[in-house]
Amino acid sequence: MSYARGRVSGVTAHFTADRPALRSWLPGFVALAAIWGSSFLFIKVGVAELHPLHLTLYRVAAGALTLLVVLAVLRDRLPREPRVWAHLAVVAAFGVALPFTLFGYGEQRVESMLAGIWNATTPLVVLPLAVLVFRTERLTARGAVGLGLGFTGVMVVLGVWQGIGGAHFVGQLMCFGAAACYGFAIPYQKRFIAGSKLSGLSLSAAQLVVATVQLAIVAPLVAGAPPVPTALSPKVFLAVLALGALGTGLAFVINMRNIRIVGATTASTVTYLIPVFAVFIGAVVLGERLTWHQPVGALIVLLGVAVSQGLVGRRRQRVVTGAGTRSTPLAEPAAH
């Protein structure tokens, strides 16, 4: 569970006329959307037996272990500077521990496909925070129009004309709160961490390690001691493993490769495919159904995101970037 946009990702960009072949990146691009889109299904399965905090603890620990193994194989290292670890503690809390947990709480009340739709609202929160709080962006007319469209889409998804209240509405707000956490973590990372010379893999692994420690402290205090993994049913155990090793570990490696090949801007368009996979998987596997206004609102949200990112309304210059300064994959909407 974030977004690789050239303007907020902290990835150094340069323009190039080269155009990589589709076969070099499209399979990984689709695989990434499928992995992140299916994460909402795994969360739904996991919270059927696990407290949301316990689910988050297990998946983050599995993801941290996965990236630590990759670090060892590539002979990379974790950060050593105390300042970097201090900032990573903030990003770990708002970019991993809190949003993952909020999605878990939310999916106790709403459909997994609806959680996937709310995940797509992250860029709408990133922009105003980047402009007003962290001052890493400037608000343009295009950005303002995109925000307006996105806000309209949010209201349509919520179905505010039907009245406000109930567990379903609260669950939607929790999912939106998770997206808002990503919206805070991304510009924070851009402002305080993106300039590091450490690899994105190193920073991401460290972030997951910190989040694991945070959750290991908080989860027992709030939800009691987590159950031993062997006490879980096979389907929940596999869901946790998939969330951690695939959605939180392997997905980052795939995302880094996509960014390296086609650039942060193109890689960020995975945002538009994630809700499609989330809705399809939720409908086919869990038999979930949406009311008419939820997909309509989702389309308006995605249009607002596209406008605010400059993907609609003007010709875009293609960007190629290096992934050396990234922490967690900012394209991760994360859930993840």
Short mmCIF file of C-alpha atoms in Angstrom, two decimals:
data_model
loop_
_atom_site.label_atom_id
_atom_site.label_comp_id
_atom_site.label_asym_id
_atom_site.label_seq_id
_atom_site.Cartn_x
_atom_site.Cartn_y
_atom_site.Cartn_z
CA MET A 1 0.00 0.00 0.00
CA SER A 2 2.09 4.38 -2.78
CA TYR A 3 2.68 6.70 -6.35
CA ALA A 4 5.66 7.13 -8.62
CA ARG A 5 5.07 10.53 -10.11
CA GLY A 6 7.93 12.45 -11.60
CA ARG A 7 7.04 15.54 -9.61
CA VAL A 8 6.68 14.03 -6.15
CA SER A 9 8.68 10.84 -6.25
CA GLY A 10 12.08 12.28 -5.51
CA VAL A 11 13.52 10.44 -8.50
CA THR A 12 16.06 12.35 -10.55
CA ALA A 13 14.84 12.71 -14.12
CA HIS A 14 16.36 13.50 -17.48
CA PHE A 15 14.72 13.70 -20.87
CA THR A 16 15.49 11.18 -23.55
CA ALA A 17 14.28 10.38 -27.02
CA ASP A 18 14.71 6.64 -26.59
CA ARG A 19 11.56 4.56 -26.46
CA PRO A 20 11.83 1.16 -24.76
CA ALA A 21 9.99 -1.72 -26.37
CA LEU A 22 6.65 -2.61 -24.78
CA ARG A 23 7.74 -6.20 -24.19
CA SER A 24 10.58 -4.95 -21.98
CA TRP A 25 8.26 -3.41 -19.38
CA LEU A 26 4.58 -4.09 -20.06
CA PRO A 27 4.51 -7.61 -18.52
CA GLY A 28 6.03 -6.28 -15.29
CA PHE A 29 3.68 -3.29 -15.38
CA VAL A 30 0.58 -5.50 -15.62
CA ALA A 31 1.97 -7.92 -13.02
CA LEU A 32 2.49 -5.04 -10.60
CA ALA A 33 -1.09 -3.81 -11.06
CA ALA A 34 -2.36 -7.36 -10.51
CA ILE A 35 -0.27 -7.84 -7.35
CA TRP A 36 -1.32 -4.55 -5.81
CA GLY A 37 -4.91 -4.92 -6.99
CA SER A 38 -5.16 -8.39 -5.44
CA SER A 39 -3.78 -7.09 -2.12
CA PHE A 40 -7.26 -5.89 -1.17
CA LEU A 41 -8.58 -9.42 -1.57
CA PHE A 42 -5.84 -10.76 0.70
CA ILE A 43 -6.60 -8.09 3.30
CA LYS A 44 -10.27 -9.09 3.23
CA VAL A 45 -9.31 -12.73 3.76
CA GLY A 46 -6.80 -11.86 6.50
CA VAL A 47 -9.10 -9.71 8.66
CA ALA A 48 -11.62 -12.55 8.78
CA GLU A 49 -9.38 -14.19 11.40
CA LEU A 50 -6.78 -11.58 12.37
CA HIS A 51 -7.03 -8.23 14.07
CA PRO A 52 -6.05 -5.54 11.53
CA LEU A 53 -2.95 -4.68 13.58
CA HIS A 54 -1.84 -8.30 13.70
CA LEU A 55 -2.40 -8.65 9.96
CA THR A 56 -0.33 -5.55 9.31
CA LEU A 57 2.44 -6.74 11.63
CA TYR A 58 2.73 -10.09 9.89
CA ARG A 59 2.63 -8.69 6.35
CA VAL A 60 5.16 -5.95 7.06
CA ALA A 61 7.50 -8.40 8.77
CA ALA A 62 7.24 -10.74 5.76
CA GLY A 63 7.89 -7.84 3.41
CA ALA A 64 10.90 -6.68 5.44
CA LEU A 65 12.36 -10.17 5.42
CA THR A 66 11.88 -10.39 1.65
CA LEU A 67 13.71 -7.14 0.99
CA LEU A 68 16.48 -7.98 3.44
CA VAL A 69 17.09 -11.17 1.49
CA VAL A 70 17.19 -9.18 -1.76
CA LEU A 71 19.61 -6.72 -0.12
CA ALA A 72 21.91 -9.57 0.85
CA VAL A 73 21.79 -11.11 -2.62
CA LEU A 74 22.60 -7.76 -4.26
CA ARG A 75 25.21 -6.98 -1.59
CA ASP A 76 23.54 -3.71 -0.73
CA ARG A 77 23.36 -2.33 2.81
CA LEU A 78 20.93 -0.61 5.16
CA PRO A 79 21.33 3.11 5.95
CA ARG A 80 23.81 4.08 8.65
CA GLU A 81 23.01 7.75 9.22
CA PRO A 82 20.86 8.43 12.32
CA ARG A 83 19.13 11.32 10.52
CA VAL A 84 17.92 8.99 7.77
CA TRP A 85 16.59 6.48 10.31
CA ALA A 86 14.75 9.29 12.14
CA HIS A 87 12.96 10.37 8.97
CA LEU A 88 12.30 6.76 8.04
CA ALA A 89 10.49 6.33 11.36
CA VAL A 90 7.98 9.00 10.26
CA VAL A 91 7.58 7.53 6.78
CA ALA A 92 7.25 4.01 8.20
CA ALA A 93 4.43 5.14 10.48
CA PHE A 94 2.46 7.16 7.89
CA GLY A 95 3.45 5.27 4.76
CA VAL A 96 3.24 1.69 6.05
CA ALA A 97 1.99 0.91 9.55
CA LEU A 98 -0.98 3.29 9.80
CA PRO A 99 -2.42 3.03 6.25
CA PHE A 100 -2.05 -0.76 6.13
CA THR A 101 -3.91 -0.99 9.44
CA LEU A 102 -6.61 1.46 8.36
CA PHE A 103 -7.26 -0.57 5.22
CA GLY A 104 -7.63 -3.62 7.45
CA TYR A 105 -10.14 -1.86 9.68
CA GLY A 106 -11.93 -0.48 6.62
CA GLU A 107 -12.26 -3.88 4.96
CA GLN A 108 -13.98 -5.21 8.05
CA ARG A 109 -16.82 -2.90 6.99
CA VAL A 110 -16.62 -2.46 3.20
CA GLU A 111 -15.96 -4.55 0.10
CA SER A 112 -12.37 -5.18 -0.98
CA MET A 113 -13.10 -3.64 -4.39
CA LEU A 114 -14.26 -0.42 -2.76
CA ALA A 115 -11.03 -0.24 -0.75
CA GLY A 116 -9.14 -0.54 -4.04
CA ILE A 117 -11.07 2.41 -5.41
CA TRP A 118 -10.25 4.55 -2.37
CA ASN A 119 -6.58 3.72 -2.72
CA ALA A 120 -6.60 5.57 -6.05
CA THR A 121 -7.38 8.88 -4.30
CA THR A 122 -3.85 9.14 -2.89
CA PRO A 123 -2.53 11.67 -5.46
CA LEU A 124 -5.42 13.99 -4.62
CA VAL A 125 -4.07 14.22 -1.06
CA VAL A 126 -0.42 14.36 -2.12
CA LEU A 127 -0.79 17.54 -4.15
CA PRO A 128 -2.27 19.95 -1.56
CA LEU A 129 0.10 18.68 1.16
CA ALA A 130 3.09 19.02 -1.18
CA VAL A 131 2.01 22.57 -2.00
CA LEU A 132 0.87 23.86 1.39
CA VAL A 133 2.89 21.89 3.94
CA PHE A 134 6.12 20.61 2.42
CA ARG A 135 6.45 23.18 -0.38
CA THR A 136 7.84 20.64 -2.84
CA GLU A 137 5.22 21.55 -5.48
CA ARG A 138 3.44 24.58 -6.88
CA LEU A 139 -0.30 24.54 -7.44
CA THR A 140 -1.12 25.13 -11.10
CA ALA A 141 -4.49 25.73 -12.72
CA ARG A 142 -4.35 22.17 -14.02
CA GLY A 143 -3.71 20.87 -10.51
CA ALA A 144 -6.61 22.88 -9.10
CA VAL A 145 -8.98 21.52 -11.76
CA GLY A 146 -7.78 18.00 -11.06
CA LEU A 147 -8.36 18.43 -7.33
CA GLY A 148 -11.84 19.75 -7.96
CA LEU A 149 -12.70 16.77 -10.14
CA GLY A 150 -11.20 14.39 -7.63
CA PHE A 151 -13.19 15.89 -4.75
CA THR A 152 -16.36 15.57 -6.81
CA GLY A 153 -15.51 11.93 -7.48
CA VAL A 154 -14.96 11.28 -3.78
CA MET A 155 -18.40 12.67 -2.99
CA VAL A 156 -19.95 10.47 -5.68
CA VAL A 157 -18.19 7.34 -4.37
CA LEU A 158 -19.43 8.13 -0.86
CA GLY A 159 -22.96 8.68 -2.16
CA VAL A 160 -23.41 11.68 0.13
CA TRP A 161 -26.94 12.30 -1.19
CA GLN A 162 -27.99 9.06 0.52
CA GLY A 163 -27.11 10.40 3.95
CA ILE A 164 -24.04 10.02 6.13
CA GLY A 165 -23.55 7.36 8.78
CA GLY A 166 -23.39 3.65 9.40
CA ALA A 167 -20.59 1.11 9.47
CA HIS A 168 -20.21 1.10 5.68
CA PHE A 169 -19.67 4.86 5.59
CA VAL A 170 -17.17 4.63 8.46
CA GLY A 171 -15.31 1.88 6.62
CA GLN A 172 -15.05 4.08 3.54
CA LEU A 173 -13.67 6.93 5.64
CA MET A 174 -11.05 4.57 7.08
CA CYS A 175 -9.96 3.59 3.58
CA PHE A 176 -9.80 7.23 2.57
CA GLY A 177 -7.81 7.90 5.75
CA ALA A 178 -5.32 5.24 4.63
CA ALA A 179 -4.94 7.00 1.28
CA ALA A 180 -4.49 10.29 3.14
CA CYS A 181 -1.63 8.74 5.13
CA TYR A 182 0.10 7.88 1.87
CA GLY A 183 -0.59 11.44 0.78
CA PHE A 184 1.37 12.70 3.79
CA ALA A 185 4.20 10.17 3.56
CA ILE A 186 5.02 10.79 -0.11
CA PRO A 187 5.80 14.53 0.05
CA TYR A 188 7.49 14.05 3.44
CA GLN A 189 9.75 11.51 1.81
CA LYS A 190 10.37 13.87 -1.10
CA ARG A 191 11.30 16.67 1.28
CA PHE A 192 13.52 14.85 3.76
CA ILE A 193 14.72 11.53 2.30
CA ALA A 194 14.74 11.66 -1.50
CA GLY A 195 18.15 13.35 -1.65
CA SER A 196 19.89 10.42 -0.02
CA LYS A 197 22.55 8.64 -2.07
CA LEU A 198 21.36 5.29 -0.74
CA SER A 199 19.51 2.96 -3.07
CA GLY A 200 15.75 2.79 -3.09
CA LEU A 201 15.97 -0.85 -2.10
CA SER A 202 18.06 0.01 0.95
CA LEU A 203 15.69 2.77 2.07
CA SER A 204 12.61 0.61 1.51
CA ALA A 205 14.02 -2.34 3.42
CA ALA A 206 14.94 -0.03 6.30
CA GLN A 207 11.48 1.51 6.25
CA LEU A 208 9.83 -1.90 6.54
CA VAL A 209 12.19 -2.89 9.34
CA VAL A 210 11.26 0.26 11.27
CA ALA A 211 7.54 -0.32 10.62
CA THR A 212 7.88 -3.89 11.89
CA VAL A 213 9.41 -2.63 15.14
CA GLN A 214 6.68 0.01 15.52
CA LEU A 215 3.93 -2.55 14.98
CA ALA A 216 5.58 -5.10 17.28
CA ILE A 217 5.32 -2.51 20.07
CA VAL A 218 1.84 -1.14 19.34
CA ALA A 219 -0.05 -4.28 18.25
CA PRO A 220 0.22 -6.17 21.58
CA LEU A 221 -0.83 -3.06 23.50
CA VAL A 222 -3.93 -2.49 21.38
CA ALA A 223 -4.93 -5.94 20.21
CA GLY A 224 -3.12 -8.31 22.55
CA ALA A 225 -0.44 -10.81 21.67
CA PRO A 226 -0.62 -11.86 18.01
CA PRO A 227 -1.47 -15.51 17.35
CA VAL A 228 1.35 -17.78 16.28
CA PRO A 229 1.38 -18.24 12.48
CA THR A 230 0.79 -21.97 12.83
CA ALA A 231 -2.56 -21.23 14.49
CA LEU A 232 -3.87 -19.54 11.34
CA SER A 233 -5.98 -21.34 8.79
CA PRO A 234 -4.13 -22.21 5.56
CA LYS A 235 -5.96 -19.57 3.50
CA VAL A 236 -5.22 -16.79 5.98
CA PHE A 237 -1.60 -17.88 6.31
CA LEU A 238 -1.22 -17.80 2.51
CA ALA A 239 -2.98 -14.41 2.35
CA VAL A 240 -0.53 -12.94 4.86
CA LEU A 241 2.41 -14.46 3.00
CA ALA A 242 1.15 -13.05 -0.31
CA LEU A 243 0.62 -9.61 1.21
CA GLY A 244 4.11 -9.52 2.65
CA ALA A 245 6.33 -11.36 0.19
CA LEU A 246 4.47 -10.30 -2.97
CA GLY A 247 2.53 -7.10 -2.27
CA THR A 248 5.08 -5.52 0.07
CA GLY A 249 8.34 -7.15 -1.07
CA LEU A 250 8.49 -8.42 -4.64
CA ALA A 251 6.19 -5.66 -5.91
CA PHE A 252 8.79 -3.08 -4.92
CA VAL A 253 11.47 -4.83 -6.97
CA ILE A 254 9.15 -4.93 -10.00
CA ASN A 255 8.25 -1.28 -9.54
CA MET A 256 11.91 -0.28 -9.37
CA ARG A 257 12.53 -2.11 -12.65
CA ASN A 258 9.57 -0.38 -14.32
CA ILE A 259 10.83 3.02 -13.23
CA ARG A 260 14.32 2.26 -14.47
CA ILE A 261 13.03 1.21 -17.90
CA VAL A 262 10.24 3.68 -18.67
CA GLY A 263 10.56 6.37 -15.99
CA ALA A 264 8.54 7.46 -12.99
CA THR A 265 5.82 9.21 -14.98
CA THR A 266 4.91 6.21 -17.12
CA ALA A 267 5.37 3.80 -14.22
CA SER A 268 2.93 5.88 -12.15
CA THR A 269 0.08 5.07 -14.53
CA VAL A 270 -0.16 1.69 -12.79
CA THR A 271 -2.45 3.72 -10.51
CA TYR A 272 -5.19 3.47 -13.12
CA LEU A 273 -5.02 -0.31 -13.41
CA ILE A 274 -4.98 -1.16 -9.69
CA PRO A 275 -8.70 -0.37 -9.09
CA VAL A 276 -9.60 -2.37 -12.21
CA PHE A 277 -7.87 -5.47 -10.83
CA ALA A 278 -9.26 -4.85 -7.34
CA VAL A 279 -12.83 -4.64 -8.64
CA PHE A 280 -12.45 -7.63 -10.99
CA ILE A 281 -10.87 -9.86 -8.34
CA GLY A 282 -13.37 -8.82 -5.67
CA ALA A 283 -16.28 -9.60 -8.00
CA VAL A 284 -14.95 -12.94 -9.30
CA VAL A 285 -13.42 -14.37 -6.11
CA LEU A 286 -15.61 -12.89 -3.38
CA GLY A 287 -18.79 -12.24 -5.34
CA GLU A 288 -18.80 -8.56 -4.31
CA ARG A 289 -20.97 -6.00 -6.05
CA LEU A 290 -20.78 -2.24 -6.36
CA THR A 291 -23.66 0.22 -6.58
CA TRP A 292 -23.72 2.39 -9.71
CA HIS A 293 -22.30 5.53 -8.12
CA GLN A 294 -19.11 3.88 -6.81
CA PRO A 295 -17.52 3.00 -10.18
CA VAL A 296 -18.81 6.27 -11.65
CA GLY A 297 -17.19 8.18 -8.81
CA ALA A 298 -14.00 6.15 -9.27
CA LEU A 299 -13.80 7.18 -12.92
CA ILE A 300 -14.20 10.84 -11.92
CA VAL A 301 -11.46 10.43 -9.30
CA LEU A 302 -9.11 8.86 -11.84
CA LEU A 303 -9.87 11.64 -14.31
CA GLY A 304 -9.01 14.18 -11.62
CA VAL A 305 -5.74 12.35 -10.91
CA ALA A 306 -4.91 12.29 -14.63
CA VAL A 307 -5.60 16.01 -14.99
CA SER A 308 -3.59 16.94 -11.89
CA GLN A 309 -0.64 14.82 -13.10
CA GLY A 310 -0.71 16.38 -16.55
CA LEU A 311 -1.70 13.17 -18.29
CA VAL A 312 -4.78 14.85 -19.79
CA GLY A 313 -4.99 18.19 -21.51
CA ARG A 314 -1.42 18.59 -22.75
CA ARG A 315 1.27 16.66 -24.52
CA ARG A 316 3.64 14.94 -22.14
CA GLN A 317 7.37 14.60 -22.43
CA ARG A 318 8.47 11.12 -21.63
CA VAL A 319 10.80 10.85 -18.67
CA VAL A 320 13.45 8.31 -17.81
CA THR A 321 14.60 8.16 -14.22
CA GLY A 322 16.91 6.34 -11.93
CA ALA A 323 15.53 4.58 -8.88
CA GLY A 324 18.56 5.20 -6.72
CA THR A 325 16.97 7.78 -4.43
CA ARG A 326 13.65 6.08 -3.76
CA SER A 327 12.44 4.53 -0.57
CA THR A 328 9.23 2.54 -0.73
CA PRO A 329 7.73 2.46 -4.18
CA LEU A 330 5.89 5.73 -4.44
CA ALA A 331 3.68 4.20 -7.07
CA GLU A 332 2.35 1.87 -4.40
CA PRO A 333 -1.11 2.74 -3.57
CA ALA A 334 -0.76 0.91 -1.56
CA ALA A 335 -2.05 -1.43 -0.19
CA HIS A 336 -1.20 -3.17 -0.27
#
